[in-house]
């Protein structure tokens, strides 16, 4: 892959809740930035131990018995495909509580760890890696999984704390991340445009049911500030997703939409700029907009 000389020295960190999230959210732009010479680091909060096996071909007793180790191996494959560095923050998956009312979360899980304790390993990692840009989930977690919401909370808190010499002085020299973004991959405009294109081509859309139940929130969709063109890397994204074989059904909805159609209809991955210590003009098409002299 050709190096983009102006990108050398830039560092990007994504904070994700589980192994596979780095491949389902922002993976094409990740692969693009790696190809341009950006150093990309993923921090994974939990091991995904309580995630469901969503690929029928992998739903076997031997897989379930070794799920922790298998998830780690899947993450290693995805990491290699994307060309990133990756660290585990070491917390235990909280699982997805089901029922009405929902049962209490399991003792010791990530979502129940006090914030000051849960953010500490991320503060350490930020100070070690010294990213210029950090991405995470919005305050709803993208979807309301307890680990996604906790991931949002520790990311926002660590973004501030890592720069403060009085916070966690034992965890390294302070570092000011310049920009904080939230992922907005599943905005309604993108889903609707993809659905309409599938119907126009005489194909069955996997989004029909979801769209019928979707509540319009124009003010939410308007929060997108940054659309990064990265359709040339949709194939790398798909390969990284498929590496998470227990989590991704190759015959499922992720792959129901032809890649060419995705590239034509919505060739970007979308983000919301939340905090910035540099000046850039909105809307943006680059997570590093306004960062001219990386340290």
PDB file of C-alpha atoms in Angstrom:
ATOM      1  CA  UNK A   1       0.000   0.000   0.000  1.00  0.00           C
ATOM      2  CA  UNK A   2       1.291   3.473  -0.786  1.00  0.00           C
ATOM      3  CA  UNK A   3       2.174   5.699   2.134  1.00  0.00           C
ATOM      4  CA  UNK A   4       0.678   9.164   2.243  1.00  0.00           C
ATOM      5  CA  UNK A   5       3.648  11.309   3.356  1.00  0.00           C
ATOM      6  CA  UNK A   6       1.521  13.970   5.058  1.00  0.00           C
ATOM      7  CA  UNK A   7      -0.065  11.258   7.260  1.00  0.00           C
ATOM      8  CA  UNK A   8       3.128   9.878   8.794  1.00  0.00           C
ATOM      9  CA  UNK A   9       3.208  10.679  12.509  1.00  0.00           C
ATOM     10  CA  UNK A  10      -0.570  10.904  12.902  1.00  0.00           C
ATOM     11  CA  UNK A  11      -2.162   8.657  15.524  1.00  0.00           C
ATOM     12  CA  UNK A  12      -5.793   7.567  15.835  1.00  0.00           C
ATOM     13  CA  UNK A  13      -7.383   5.627  18.697  1.00  0.00           C
ATOM     14  CA  UNK A  14     -10.767   3.882  18.607  1.00  0.00           C
ATOM     15  CA  UNK A  15     -12.308   2.750  21.905  1.00  0.00           C
ATOM     16  CA  UNK A  16     -14.699  -0.190  21.492  1.00  0.00           C
ATOM     17  CA  UNK A  17     -16.726  -2.332  23.866  1.00  0.00           C
ATOM     18  CA  UNK A  18     -16.209  -5.817  22.387  1.00  0.00           C
ATOM     19  CA  UNK A  19     -14.079  -7.657  19.843  1.00  0.00           C
ATOM     20  CA  UNK A  20     -15.914  -7.232  16.483  1.00  0.00           C
ATOM     21  CA  UNK A  21     -17.037  -3.635  17.198  1.00  0.00           C
ATOM     22  CA  UNK A  22     -13.837  -2.328  15.574  1.00  0.00           C
ATOM     23  CA  UNK A  23     -14.846  -4.158  12.379  1.00  0.00           C
ATOM     24  CA  UNK A  24     -18.538  -3.194  12.347  1.00  0.00           C
ATOM     25  CA  UNK A  25     -18.018   0.517  13.115  1.00  0.00           C
ATOM     26  CA  UNK A  26     -15.568   2.682  11.209  1.00  0.00           C
ATOM     27  CA  UNK A  27     -13.465  -0.192   9.839  1.00  0.00           C
ATOM     28  CA  UNK A  28     -13.248   1.085   6.250  1.00  0.00           C
ATOM     29  CA  UNK A  29     -11.958   4.495   7.330  1.00  0.00           C
ATOM     30  CA  UNK A  30      -9.583   2.701   9.738  1.00  0.00           C
ATOM     31  CA  UNK A  31      -8.154   0.649   6.866  1.00  0.00           C
ATOM     32  CA  UNK A  32      -7.878   3.771   4.706  1.00  0.00           C
ATOM     33  CA  UNK A  33      -5.977   5.707   7.357  1.00  0.00           C
ATOM     34  CA  UNK A  34      -3.638   2.738   7.939  1.00  0.00           C
ATOM     35  CA  UNK A  35      -2.931   2.639   4.181  1.00  0.00           C
ATOM     36  CA  UNK A  36      -2.085   6.361   4.333  1.00  0.00           C
ATOM     37  CA  UNK A  37       0.494   5.791   7.079  1.00  0.00           C
ATOM     38  CA  UNK A  38      -1.582   6.678  10.154  1.00  0.00           C
ATOM     39  CA  UNK A  39      -0.802   4.666  13.308  1.00  0.00           C
ATOM     40  CA  UNK A  40      -4.187   3.287  14.436  1.00  0.00           C
ATOM     41  CA  UNK A  41      -4.764   1.730  17.846  1.00  0.00           C
ATOM     42  CA  UNK A  42      -7.927   0.008  19.071  1.00  0.00           C
ATOM     43  CA  UNK A  43      -8.678  -0.275  22.777  1.00  0.00           C
ATOM     44  CA  UNK A  44     -11.134  -3.125  23.427  1.00  0.00           C
ATOM     45  CA  UNK A  45     -12.894  -2.802  26.795  1.00  0.00           C
ATOM     46  CA  UNK A  46     -14.024  -6.425  27.250  1.00  0.00           C
ATOM     47  CA  UNK A  47     -13.252  -9.881  25.879  1.00  0.00           C
ATOM     48  CA  UNK A  48     -16.751 -10.411  24.460  1.00  0.00           C
ATOM     49  CA  UNK A  49     -17.129 -13.468  26.704  1.00  0.00           C
ATOM     50  CA  UNK A  50     -20.907 -13.165  26.999  1.00  0.00           C
ATOM     51  CA  UNK A  51     -21.648 -12.311  23.382  1.00  0.00           C
ATOM     52  CA  UNK A  52     -24.112 -14.588  21.584  1.00  0.00           C
ATOM     53  CA  UNK A  53     -22.902 -16.921  18.852  1.00  0.00           C
ATOM     54  CA  UNK A  54     -24.635 -15.319  15.890  1.00  0.00           C
ATOM     55  CA  UNK A  55     -23.269 -17.552  13.138  1.00  0.00           C
ATOM     56  CA  UNK A  56     -25.315 -20.804  13.054  1.00  0.00           C
ATOM     57  CA  UNK A  57     -22.306 -22.716  11.665  1.00  0.00           C
ATOM     58  CA  UNK A  58     -20.290 -21.819  14.781  1.00  0.00           C
ATOM     59  CA  UNK A  59     -23.029 -22.625  17.327  1.00  0.00           C
ATOM     60  CA  UNK A  60     -21.377 -25.766  18.697  1.00  0.00           C
ATOM     61  CA  UNK A  61     -20.521 -26.942  22.239  1.00  0.00           C
ATOM     62  CA  UNK A  62     -16.752 -26.931  21.557  1.00  0.00           C
ATOM     63  CA  UNK A  63     -16.931 -23.278  20.486  1.00  0.00           C
ATOM     64  CA  UNK A  64     -19.020 -22.254  23.493  1.00  0.00           C
ATOM     65  CA  UNK A  65     -16.631 -23.974  25.929  1.00  0.00           C
ATOM     66  CA  UNK A  66     -13.662 -22.026  24.562  1.00  0.00           C
ATOM     67  CA  UNK A  67     -15.421 -18.776  23.655  1.00  0.00           C
ATOM     68  CA  UNK A  68     -12.971 -16.463  25.479  1.00  0.00           C
ATOM     69  CA  UNK A  69      -9.934 -17.844  23.651  1.00  0.00           C
ATOM     70  CA  UNK A  70     -11.787 -18.024  20.323  1.00  0.00           C
ATOM     71  CA  UNK A  71     -12.849 -14.361  20.578  1.00  0.00           C
ATOM     72  CA  UNK A  72      -9.206 -13.418  21.194  1.00  0.00           C
ATOM     73  CA  UNK A  73      -8.097 -15.362  18.120  1.00  0.00           C
ATOM     74  CA  UNK A  74     -10.806 -13.726  16.014  1.00  0.00           C
ATOM     75  CA  UNK A  75      -9.647 -10.322  17.210  1.00  0.00           C
ATOM     76  CA  UNK A  76      -6.061 -11.139  16.252  1.00  0.00           C
ATOM     77  CA  UNK A  77      -7.151 -12.020  12.710  1.00  0.00           C
ATOM     78  CA  UNK A  78      -9.230  -8.855  12.366  1.00  0.00           C
ATOM     79  CA  UNK A  79      -6.353  -6.799  13.771  1.00  0.00           C
ATOM     80  CA  UNK A  80      -3.997  -8.186  11.132  1.00  0.00           C
ATOM     81  CA  UNK A  81      -6.498  -7.563   8.320  1.00  0.00           C
ATOM     82  CA  UNK A  82      -7.019  -3.931   9.385  1.00  0.00           C
ATOM     83  CA  UNK A  83      -3.308  -3.338  10.075  1.00  0.00           C
ATOM     84  CA  UNK A  84      -3.917  -1.890  13.528  1.00  0.00           C
ATOM     85  CA  UNK A  85      -2.449  -2.210  17.004  1.00  0.00           C
ATOM     86  CA  UNK A  86      -4.863  -3.370  19.677  1.00  0.00           C
ATOM     87  CA  UNK A  87      -4.987  -3.675  23.464  1.00  0.00           C
ATOM     88  CA  UNK A  88      -7.473  -5.264  25.829  1.00  0.00           C
ATOM     89  CA  UNK A  89      -8.543  -3.076  28.757  1.00  0.00           C
ATOM     90  CA  UNK A  90      -9.239  -6.320  30.619  1.00  0.00           C
ATOM     91  CA  UNK A  91     -12.872  -6.022  31.698  1.00  0.00           C
ATOM     92  CA  UNK A  92     -15.530  -8.750  31.650  1.00  0.00           C
ATOM     93  CA  UNK A  93     -18.391  -8.569  29.134  1.00  0.00           C
ATOM     94  CA  UNK A  94     -21.679  -7.566  30.817  1.00  0.00           C
ATOM     95  CA  UNK A  95     -23.890  -9.490  28.390  1.00  0.00           C
ATOM     96  CA  UNK A  96     -27.196  -8.298  26.970  1.00  0.00           C
ATOM     97  CA  UNK A  97     -29.863  -8.462  29.712  1.00  0.00           C
ATOM     98  CA  UNK A  98     -33.082  -9.981  28.375  1.00  0.00           C
ATOM     99  CA  UNK A  99     -36.508 -10.088  29.982  1.00  0.00           C
ATOM    100  CA  UNK A 100     -39.110  -7.736  31.405  1.00  0.00           C
ATOM    101  CA  UNK A 101     -38.053  -6.549  33.855  1.00  0.00           C
ATOM    102  CA  UNK A 102     -34.437  -7.037  32.827  1.00  0.00           C
ATOM    103  CA  UNK A 103     -32.369  -9.144  35.251  1.00  0.00           C
ATOM    104  CA  UNK A 104     -29.546  -7.515  37.228  1.00  0.00           C
ATOM    105  CA  UNK A 105     -26.180  -7.374  35.492  1.00  0.00           C
ATOM    106  CA  UNK A 106     -23.665 -10.085  36.462  1.00  0.00           C
ATOM    107  CA  UNK A 107     -21.401  -9.274  39.389  1.00  0.00           C
ATOM    108  CA  UNK A 108     -17.962  -7.985  38.378  1.00  0.00           C
ATOM    109  CA  UNK A 109     -18.933  -7.112  34.811  1.00  0.00           C
ATOM    110  CA  UNK A 110     -17.624  -4.036  32.974  1.00  0.00           C
ATOM    111  CA  UNK A 111     -20.852  -2.016  33.251  1.00  0.00           C
ATOM    112  CA  UNK A 112     -20.734  -2.243  37.066  1.00  0.00           C
ATOM    113  CA  UNK A 113     -17.080  -1.205  37.519  1.00  0.00           C
ATOM    114  CA  UNK A 114     -16.912   2.289  39.108  1.00  0.00           C
ATOM    115  CA  UNK A 115     -16.025   4.970  36.556  1.00  0.00           C
ATOM    116  CA  UNK A 116     -12.730   6.065  38.174  1.00  0.00           C
ATOM    117  CA  UNK A 117     -11.512   2.465  38.132  1.00  0.00           C
ATOM    118  CA  UNK A 118     -12.874   1.612  34.676  1.00  0.00           C
ATOM    119  CA  UNK A 119     -11.269   4.611  32.971  1.00  0.00           C
ATOM    120  CA  UNK A 120      -7.796   4.127  34.488  1.00  0.00           C
ATOM    121  CA  UNK A 121      -6.430   1.593  31.947  1.00  0.00           C
ATOM    122  CA  UNK A 122      -7.693   3.807  29.116  1.00  0.00           C
ATOM    123  CA  UNK A 123      -5.996   6.885  30.594  1.00  0.00           C
ATOM    124  CA  UNK A 124      -2.761   4.887  30.756  1.00  0.00           C
ATOM    125  CA  UNK A 125      -3.151   3.755  27.137  1.00  0.00           C
ATOM    126  CA  UNK A 126      -3.919   7.279  25.881  1.00  0.00           C
ATOM    127  CA  UNK A 127      -0.813   8.614  27.618  1.00  0.00           C
ATOM    128  CA  UNK A 128       1.326   5.812  26.173  1.00  0.00           C
ATOM    129  CA  UNK A 129       0.000   5.936  22.607  1.00  0.00           C
ATOM    130  CA  UNK A 130      -0.631   9.728  22.513  1.00  0.00           C
ATOM    131  CA  UNK A 131      -3.372   9.770  19.870  1.00  0.00           C
ATOM    132  CA  UNK A 132      -4.289  12.997  18.069  1.00  0.00           C
ATOM    133  CA  UNK A 133      -7.863  11.766  17.529  1.00  0.00           C
ATOM    134  CA  UNK A 134     -10.052   9.508  19.662  1.00  0.00           C
ATOM    135  CA  UNK A 135     -13.377   7.931  18.631  1.00  0.00           C
ATOM    136  CA  UNK A 136     -16.037   6.201  20.692  1.00  0.00           C
ATOM    137  CA  UNK A 137     -19.823   5.739  20.891  1.00  0.00           C
ATOM    138  CA  UNK A 138     -22.466   8.378  21.541  1.00  0.00           C
ATOM    139  CA  UNK A 139     -24.215   8.642  24.903  1.00  0.00           C
ATOM    140  CA  UNK A 140     -26.741   5.979  23.843  1.00  0.00           C
ATOM    141  CA  UNK A 141     -23.894   3.575  23.103  1.00  0.00           C
ATOM    142  CA  UNK A 142     -24.897   3.417  19.427  1.00  0.00           C
ATOM    143  CA  UNK A 143     -27.409   0.930  20.779  1.00  0.00           C
ATOM    144  CA  UNK A 144     -28.168   0.581  24.488  1.00  0.00           C
ATOM    145  CA  UNK A 145     -25.916  -2.360  25.375  1.00  0.00           C
ATOM    146  CA  UNK A 146     -24.603  -1.743  28.920  1.00  0.00           C
ATOM    147  CA  UNK A 147     -21.003  -2.192  27.739  1.00  0.00           C
ATOM    148  CA  UNK A 148     -21.442   0.316  24.896  1.00  0.00           C
ATOM    149  CA  UNK A 149     -22.815   2.935  27.284  1.00  0.00           C
ATOM    150  CA  UNK A 150     -19.986   2.279  29.750  1.00  0.00           C
ATOM    151  CA  UNK A 151     -17.483   2.487  26.861  1.00  0.00           C
ATOM    152  CA  UNK A 152     -18.886   5.936  26.010  1.00  0.00           C
ATOM    153  CA  UNK A 153     -18.604   7.040  29.641  1.00  0.00           C
ATOM    154  CA  UNK A 154     -14.994   5.950  30.146  1.00  0.00           C
ATOM    155  CA  UNK A 155     -13.900   7.341  26.761  1.00  0.00           C
ATOM    156  CA  UNK A 156     -15.294  10.818  27.401  1.00  0.00           C
ATOM    157  CA  UNK A 157     -13.913  10.842  30.957  1.00  0.00           C
ATOM    158  CA  UNK A 158     -10.479   9.542  29.911  1.00  0.00           C
ATOM    159  CA  UNK A 159     -10.266  12.067  27.058  1.00  0.00           C
ATOM    160  CA  UNK A 160     -10.382  14.813  29.716  1.00  0.00           C
ATOM    161  CA  UNK A 161      -8.425  13.058  32.463  1.00  0.00           C
ATOM    162  CA  UNK A 162      -5.478  12.014  30.274  1.00  0.00           C
ATOM    163  CA  UNK A 163      -4.646  15.704  29.723  1.00  0.00           C
ATOM    164  CA  UNK A 164      -4.852  16.655  33.404  1.00  0.00           C
ATOM    165  CA  UNK A 165      -1.534  16.356  35.308  1.00  0.00           C
ATOM    166  CA  UNK A 166      -3.427  16.118  38.606  1.00  0.00           C
ATOM    167  CA  UNK A 167      -5.454  13.077  37.534  1.00  0.00           C
ATOM    168  CA  UNK A 168      -3.815   9.642  37.707  1.00  0.00           C
ATOM    169  CA  UNK A 169      -0.242  11.037  37.990  1.00  0.00           C
ATOM    170  CA  UNK A 170       1.064   7.464  38.322  1.00  0.00           C
ATOM    171  CA  UNK A 171      -0.244   6.528  34.838  1.00  0.00           C
ATOM    172  CA  UNK A 172       2.234   8.469  32.712  1.00  0.00           C
ATOM    173  CA  UNK A 173       2.845  11.949  31.342  1.00  0.00           C
ATOM    174  CA  UNK A 174      -0.343  13.925  30.528  1.00  0.00           C
ATOM    175  CA  UNK A 175      -1.470  13.927  26.899  1.00  0.00           C
ATOM    176  CA  UNK A 176      -4.045  16.199  25.253  1.00  0.00           C
ATOM    177  CA  UNK A 177      -5.984  14.375  22.549  1.00  0.00           C
ATOM    178  CA  UNK A 178      -6.908  17.047  19.990  1.00  0.00           C
ATOM    179  CA  UNK A 179     -10.280  15.763  18.765  1.00  0.00           C
ATOM    180  CA  UNK A 180     -13.043  13.498  20.113  1.00  0.00           C
ATOM    181  CA  UNK A 181     -15.610  11.904  17.779  1.00  0.00           C
ATOM    182  CA  UNK A 182     -18.682   9.698  18.143  1.00  0.00           C
ATOM    183  CA  UNK A 183     -19.536   7.051  15.552  1.00  0.00           C
ATOM    184  CA  UNK A 184     -22.814   7.645  13.715  1.00  0.00           C
ATOM    185  CA  UNK A 185     -22.784   4.674  11.331  1.00  0.00           C
ATOM    186  CA  UNK A 186     -26.433   3.752  11.772  1.00  0.00           C
ATOM    187  CA  UNK A 187     -28.067   7.049  10.936  1.00  0.00           C
ATOM    188  CA  UNK A 188     -31.506   6.829   9.349  1.00  0.00           C
ATOM    189  CA  UNK A 189     -30.543   8.692   6.165  1.00  0.00           C
ATOM    190  CA  UNK A 190     -27.958   6.037   5.283  1.00  0.00           C
ATOM    191  CA  UNK A 191     -30.237   3.106   6.082  1.00  0.00           C
ATOM    192  CA  UNK A 192     -33.118   4.669   4.107  1.00  0.00           C
ATOM    193  CA  UNK A 193     -30.939   5.450   1.073  1.00  0.00           C
ATOM    194  CA  UNK A 194     -29.560   1.899   1.053  1.00  0.00           C
ATOM    195  CA  UNK A 195     -33.038   0.411   1.418  1.00  0.00           C
ATOM    196  CA  UNK A 196     -34.400   2.547  -1.444  1.00  0.00           C
ATOM    197  CA  UNK A 197     -31.509   1.528  -3.698  1.00  0.00           C
ATOM    198  CA  UNK A 198     -32.094  -2.167  -2.995  1.00  0.00           C
ATOM    199  CA  UNK A 199     -35.789  -1.838  -3.873  1.00  0.00           C
ATOM    200  CA  UNK A 200     -34.950   0.188  -7.014  1.00  0.00           C
ATOM    201  CA  UNK A 201     -32.670  -2.657  -8.147  1.00  0.00           C
ATOM    202  CA  UNK A 202     -35.380  -5.252  -7.520  1.00  0.00           C
ATOM    203  CA  UNK A 203     -33.536  -6.698  -4.494  1.00  0.00           C
ATOM    204  CA  UNK A 204     -34.941  -7.582  -1.097  1.00  0.00           C
ATOM    205  CA  UNK A 205     -33.853  -5.050   1.512  1.00  0.00           C
ATOM    206  CA  UNK A 206     -32.729  -6.310   4.936  1.00  0.00           C
ATOM    207  CA  UNK A 207     -33.785  -2.964   6.422  1.00  0.00           C
ATOM    208  CA  UNK A 208     -37.549  -2.975   5.630  1.00  0.00           C
ATOM    209  CA  UNK A 209     -38.654  -4.123   9.089  1.00  0.00           C
ATOM    210  CA  UNK A 210     -36.198  -1.906  10.945  1.00  0.00           C
ATOM    211  CA  UNK A 211     -37.228   1.183   8.951  1.00  0.00           C
ATOM    212  CA  UNK A 212     -40.931   0.538   9.574  1.00  0.00           C
ATOM    213  CA  UNK A 213     -40.261   0.783  13.331  1.00  0.00           C
ATOM    214  CA  UNK A 214     -37.679   3.597  13.174  1.00  0.00           C
ATOM    215  CA  UNK A 215     -38.734   6.798  14.937  1.00  0.00           C
ATOM    216  CA  UNK A 216     -37.701   9.898  13.021  1.00  0.00           C
ATOM    217  CA  UNK A 217     -35.179  12.013  14.937  1.00  0.00           C
ATOM    218  CA  UNK A 218     -33.977  14.698  12.527  1.00  0.00           C
ATOM    219  CA  UNK A 219     -32.082  16.511  15.296  1.00  0.00           C
ATOM    220  CA  UNK A 220     -30.155  13.302  16.045  1.00  0.00           C
ATOM    221  CA  UNK A 221     -29.234  12.723  12.399  1.00  0.00           C
ATOM    222  CA  UNK A 222     -28.170  16.379  12.141  1.00  0.00           C
ATOM    223  CA  UNK A 223     -25.416  15.703  14.681  1.00  0.00           C
ATOM    224  CA  UNK A 224     -23.224  14.133  11.971  1.00  0.00           C
ATOM    225  CA  UNK A 225     -20.421  16.618  11.233  1.00  0.00           C
ATOM    226  CA  UNK A 226     -17.873  14.477   9.434  1.00  0.00           C
ATOM    227  CA  UNK A 227     -18.305  12.101   6.495  1.00  0.00           C
ATOM    228  CA  UNK A 228     -15.102  10.253   5.607  1.00  0.00           C
ATOM    229  CA  UNK A 229     -15.024   8.871   2.018  1.00  0.00           C
ATOM    230  CA  UNK A 230     -13.633   5.332   2.320  1.00  0.00           C
ATOM    231  CA  UNK A 231     -15.600   3.080  -0.064  1.00  0.00           C
ATOM    232  CA  UNK A 232     -12.355   1.740  -1.599  1.00  0.00           C
ATOM    233  CA  UNK A 233     -11.848  -0.043   1.727  1.00  0.00           C
ATOM    234  CA  UNK A 234     -15.313  -1.593   2.150  1.00  0.00           C
ATOM    235  CA  UNK A 235     -13.761  -4.917   1.075  1.00  0.00           C
ATOM    236  CA  UNK A 236     -11.150  -4.752   3.868  1.00  0.00           C
ATOM    237  CA  UNK A 237     -13.934  -3.904   6.326  1.00  0.00           C
ATOM    238  CA  UNK A 238     -15.887  -6.980   5.213  1.00  0.00           C
ATOM    239  CA  UNK A 239     -12.844  -9.248   5.571  1.00  0.00           C
ATOM    240  CA  UNK A 240     -12.258  -7.927   9.103  1.00  0.00           C
ATOM    241  CA  UNK A 241     -15.911  -8.561   9.960  1.00  0.00           C
ATOM    242  CA  UNK A 242     -15.752 -12.113   8.631  1.00  0.00           C
ATOM    243  CA  UNK A 243     -12.730 -12.757  10.868  1.00  0.00           C
ATOM    244  CA  UNK A 244     -15.169 -12.561  13.806  1.00  0.00           C
ATOM    245  CA  UNK A 245     -16.695 -15.862  12.731  1.00  0.00           C
ATOM    246  CA  UNK A 246     -18.692 -16.490  15.926  1.00  0.00           C
ATOM    247  CA  UNK A 247     -20.276 -13.042  15.767  1.00  0.00           C
ATOM    248  CA  UNK A 248     -20.935 -12.543  12.063  1.00  0.00           C
ATOM    249  CA  UNK A 249     -23.149 -14.743   9.896  1.00  0.00           C
ATOM    250  CA  UNK A 250     -21.732 -14.561   6.348  1.00  0.00           C
ATOM    251  CA  UNK A 251     -25.273 -15.239   5.087  1.00  0.00           C
ATOM    252  CA  UNK A 252     -26.784 -12.548   7.331  1.00  0.00           C
ATOM    253  CA  UNK A 253     -27.842  -8.934   6.844  1.00  0.00           C
ATOM    254  CA  UNK A 254     -24.284  -7.537   7.021  1.00  0.00           C
ATOM    255  CA  UNK A 255     -23.602  -8.994   3.583  1.00  0.00           C
ATOM    256  CA  UNK A 256     -27.070  -8.791   2.017  1.00  0.00           C
ATOM    257  CA  UNK A 257     -26.323  -5.465   0.297  1.00  0.00           C
ATOM    258  CA  UNK A 258     -23.933  -5.614  -2.680  1.00  0.00           C
ATOM    259  CA  UNK A 259     -20.730  -3.736  -1.929  1.00  0.00           C
ATOM    260  CA  UNK A 260     -20.939  -1.819  -5.225  1.00  0.00           C
ATOM    261  CA  UNK A 261     -24.382  -0.557  -4.231  1.00  0.00           C
ATOM    262  CA  UNK A 262     -23.116   0.546  -0.810  1.00  0.00           C
ATOM    263  CA  UNK A 263     -20.240   2.441  -2.439  1.00  0.00           C
ATOM    264  CA  UNK A 264     -22.591   4.154  -4.868  1.00  0.00           C
ATOM    265  CA  UNK A 265     -25.277   5.093  -2.336  1.00  0.00           C
ATOM    266  CA  UNK A 266     -23.242   5.933   0.778  1.00  0.00           C
ATOM    267  CA  UNK A 267     -19.456   5.928   0.218  1.00  0.00           C
ATOM    268  CA  UNK A 268     -18.627   7.413   3.640  1.00  0.00           C
ATOM    269  CA  UNK A 269     -18.403   6.477   7.298  1.00  0.00           C
ATOM    270  CA  UNK A 270     -19.991   9.128   9.463  1.00  0.00           C
ATOM    271  CA  UNK A 271     -18.923  10.730  12.722  1.00  0.00           C
ATOM    272  CA  UNK A 272     -19.853  13.557  15.083  1.00  0.00           C
ATOM    273  CA  UNK A 273     -17.120  15.939  16.203  1.00  0.00           C
ATOM    274  CA  UNK A 274     -17.805  16.409  19.914  1.00  0.00           C
ATOM    275  CA  UNK A 275     -14.739  18.214  21.256  1.00  0.00           C
ATOM    276  CA  UNK A 276     -11.905  19.843  19.343  1.00  0.00           C
ATOM    277  CA  UNK A 277      -8.783  21.705  20.422  1.00  0.00           C
ATOM    278  CA  UNK A 278      -7.982  22.664  16.817  1.00  0.00           C
ATOM    279  CA  UNK A 279      -9.890  24.707  14.249  1.00  0.00           C
ATOM    280  CA  UNK A 280     -11.562  22.929  11.349  1.00  0.00           C
ATOM    281  CA  UNK A 281     -14.430  23.914   9.116  1.00  0.00           C
ATOM    282  CA  UNK A 282     -17.652  21.908   9.383  1.00  0.00           C
ATOM    283  CA  UNK A 283     -18.761  19.769   7.691  1.00  0.00           C
ATOM    284  CA  UNK A 284     -15.504  17.796   7.503  1.00  0.00           C
ATOM    285  CA  UNK A 285     -14.395  14.869   5.343  1.00  0.00           C
ATOM    286  CA  UNK A 286     -11.370  13.875   7.455  1.00  0.00           C
ATOM    287  CA  UNK A 287     -10.945  13.006  11.150  1.00  0.00           C
ATOM    288  CA  UNK A 288      -7.601  14.848  11.092  1.00  0.00           C
ATOM    289  CA  UNK A 289      -8.980  18.096   9.624  1.00  0.00           C
ATOM    290  CA  UNK A 290      -7.261  21.015  11.346  1.00  0.00           C
ATOM    291  CA  UNK A 291      -4.348  18.947  12.680  1.00  0.00           C
ATOM    292  CA  UNK A 292      -1.401  20.290  10.756  1.00  0.00           C
ATOM    293  CA  UNK A 293       1.737  19.602  12.802  1.00  0.00           C
ATOM    294  CA  UNK A 294       1.442  16.320  14.701  1.00  0.00           C
ATOM    295  CA  UNK A 295       3.801  15.855  17.645  1.00  0.00           C
TER     296      UNK A 295
END
